[in-house]
Amino acid sequence: GRFSAKEAFSKATGYGIGEKVHWHDIEILNEPNGRPIMQVKNFRYKTYVAITHSGDFVNTVVIIERLTILERLSLKFFPKRGVL
């Protein structure tokens, strides 16, 4: 599931994996309730990920959303540490 989420992200951006984004730049974590979250190093857009399994099959959806002007200004003046 996590591998397919990284692959879905690479396809959603159109970059693929390689020069701009590497496998180790993409991290799939879990919130306390188990919901997956995606963090991508030096990527300044919101990412949403859904992963579902059924038997030997996995389905993954990644949505990329542009930050609002307020969110972009917030990152400019109050940058987060680590991955975004």
PDB file of C-alpha atoms in Angstrom:
ATOM      1  CA  GLY A   1       0.000   0.000   0.000  1.00  0.00           C
ATOM      2  CA  ARG A   2       2.709   2.489   0.936  1.00  0.00           C
ATOM      3  CA  PHE A   3       4.738   1.705  -2.174  1.00  0.00           C
ATOM      4  CA  SER A   4       1.647   2.217  -4.339  1.00  0.00           C
ATOM      5  CA  ALA A   5       1.021   5.568  -2.601  1.00  0.00           C
ATOM      6  CA  LYS A   6       4.512   6.743  -3.550  1.00  0.00           C
ATOM      7  CA  GLU A   7       3.948   5.580  -7.119  1.00  0.00           C
ATOM      8  CA  ALA A   8       0.545   7.328  -7.246  1.00  0.00           C
ATOM      9  CA  PHE A   9       2.180  10.548  -6.011  1.00  0.00           C
ATOM     10  CA  SER A  10       4.847  10.357  -8.714  1.00  0.00           C
ATOM     11  CA  LYS A  11       2.156   9.926 -11.367  1.00  0.00           C
ATOM     12  CA  ALA A  12      -0.038  12.706  -9.940  1.00  0.00           C
ATOM     13  CA  THR A  13       2.821  15.203 -10.107  1.00  0.00           C
ATOM     14  CA  GLY A  14       3.905  14.065 -13.550  1.00  0.00           C
ATOM     15  CA  TYR A  15       7.534  14.036 -12.352  1.00  0.00           C
ATOM     16  CA  GLY A  16       7.899  10.318 -11.971  1.00  0.00           C
ATOM     17  CA  ILE A  17      10.590   9.086  -9.623  1.00  0.00           C
ATOM     18  CA  GLY A  18      14.092  10.262 -10.327  1.00  0.00           C
ATOM     19  CA  GLU A  19      15.528  13.720 -10.845  1.00  0.00           C
ATOM     20  CA  LYS A  20      12.975  15.889  -8.953  1.00  0.00           C
ATOM     21  CA  VAL A  21      11.522  13.414  -6.451  1.00  0.00           C
ATOM     22  CA  HIS A  22      13.148  10.307  -4.972  1.00  0.00           C
ATOM     23  CA  TRP A  23      11.521   7.398  -3.118  1.00  0.00           C
ATOM     24  CA  HIS A  24      13.136   8.471   0.166  1.00  0.00           C
ATOM     25  CA  ASP A  25      11.613  11.994  -0.180  1.00  0.00           C
ATOM     26  CA  ILE A  26       8.093  10.575   0.196  1.00  0.00           C
ATOM     27  CA  GLU A  27       6.970   9.377   3.611  1.00  0.00           C
ATOM     28  CA  ILE A  28       3.677   7.662   4.412  1.00  0.00           C
ATOM     29  CA  LEU A  29       2.760   7.933   8.091  1.00  0.00           C
ATOM     30  CA  ASN A  30      -0.367   7.256  10.114  1.00  0.00           C
ATOM     31  CA  GLU A  31      -2.435   9.586  12.242  1.00  0.00           C
ATOM     32  CA  PRO A  32      -3.416   8.215  15.673  1.00  0.00           C
ATOM     33  CA  ASN A  33      -6.736   7.001  14.201  1.00  0.00           C
ATOM     34  CA  GLY A  34      -4.852   5.037  11.511  1.00  0.00           C
ATOM     35  CA  ARG A  35      -5.568   7.371   8.575  1.00  0.00           C
ATOM     36  CA  PRO A  36      -2.554   7.549   6.244  1.00  0.00           C
ATOM     37  CA  ILE A  37      -0.875  10.898   5.674  1.00  0.00           C
ATOM     38  CA  MET A  38       1.759  11.733   3.091  1.00  0.00           C
ATOM     39  CA  GLN A  39       4.726  13.995   3.733  1.00  0.00           C
ATOM     40  CA  VAL A  40       6.983  14.939   0.847  1.00  0.00           C
ATOM     41  CA  LYS A  41      10.317  16.677   1.354  1.00  0.00           C
ATOM     42  CA  ASN A  42      10.420  20.193  -0.175  1.00  0.00           C
ATOM     43  CA  PHE A  43       6.930  19.872  -1.698  1.00  0.00           C
ATOM     44  CA  ARG A  44       4.781  22.930  -0.996  1.00  0.00           C
ATOM     45  CA  TYR A  45       1.342  21.572  -1.798  1.00  0.00           C
ATOM     46  CA  LYS A  46      -1.214  19.742   0.326  1.00  0.00           C
ATOM     47  CA  THR A  47      -1.315  16.025  -0.309  1.00  0.00           C
ATOM     48  CA  TYR A  48      -4.092  13.618   0.576  1.00  0.00           C
ATOM     49  CA  VAL A  49      -3.790   9.852   0.303  1.00  0.00           C
ATOM     50  CA  ALA A  50      -6.272   6.991   0.551  1.00  0.00           C
ATOM     51  CA  ILE A  51      -5.151   3.364   0.557  1.00  0.00           C
ATOM     52  CA  THR A  52      -7.448   0.353   0.539  1.00  0.00           C
ATOM     53  CA  HIS A  53      -6.717  -3.378   0.346  1.00  0.00           C
ATOM     54  CA  SER A  54      -8.853  -6.323  -0.713  1.00  0.00           C
ATOM     55  CA  GLY A  55      -7.160  -9.686  -0.858  1.00  0.00           C
ATOM     56  CA  ASP A  56      -4.131  -9.405  -3.126  1.00  0.00           C
ATOM     57  CA  PHE A  57      -5.218  -6.046  -4.555  1.00  0.00           C
ATOM     58  CA  VAL A  58      -4.500  -2.497  -3.429  1.00  0.00           C
ATOM     59  CA  ASN A  59      -6.095   0.735  -4.602  1.00  0.00           C
ATOM     60  CA  THR A  60      -4.450   4.072  -3.860  1.00  0.00           C
ATOM     61  CA  VAL A  61      -5.576   7.618  -4.577  1.00  0.00           C
ATOM     62  CA  VAL A  62      -3.387  10.709  -4.154  1.00  0.00           C
ATOM     63  CA  ILE A  63      -4.813  14.220  -4.408  1.00  0.00           C
ATOM     64  CA  ILE A  64      -2.567  17.266  -4.653  1.00  0.00           C
ATOM     65  CA  GLU A  65      -4.007  20.665  -3.731  1.00  0.00           C
ATOM     66  CA  ARG A  66      -2.466  24.100  -4.150  1.00  0.00           C
ATOM     67  CA  LEU A  67      -1.917  26.017  -0.901  1.00  0.00           C
ATOM     68  CA  THR A  68      -3.979  29.135  -0.273  1.00  0.00           C
ATOM     69  CA  ILE A  69      -2.215  32.508  -0.238  1.00  0.00           C
ATOM     70  CA  LEU A  70      -2.454  32.557   3.571  1.00  0.00           C
ATOM     71  CA  GLU A  71      -0.852  29.110   3.821  1.00  0.00           C
ATOM     72  CA  ARG A  72       1.944  30.121   1.420  1.00  0.00           C
ATOM     73  CA  LEU A  73       2.648  33.295   3.427  1.00  0.00           C
ATOM     74  CA  SER A  74       2.610  31.302   6.646  1.00  0.00           C
ATOM     75  CA  LEU A  75       5.240  28.905   5.254  1.00  0.00           C
ATOM     76  CA  LYS A  76       7.329  31.831   4.047  1.00  0.00           C
ATOM     77  CA  PHE A  77       7.415  33.611   7.406  1.00  0.00           C
ATOM     78  CA  PHE A  78       7.063  30.596   9.711  1.00  0.00           C
ATOM     79  CA  PRO A  79       8.742  27.716   7.840  1.00  0.00           C
ATOM     80  CA  LYS A  80       8.212  24.229   9.179  1.00  0.00           C
ATOM     81  CA  ARG A  81      11.207  22.088  10.015  1.00  0.00           C
ATOM     82  CA  GLY A  82      11.817  18.813   8.236  1.00  0.00           C
ATOM     83  CA  VAL A  83       9.516  17.517   5.553  1.00  0.00           C
ATOM     84  CA  LEU A  84       6.433  19.363   4.374  1.00  0.00           C
TER      85      LEU A  84
END
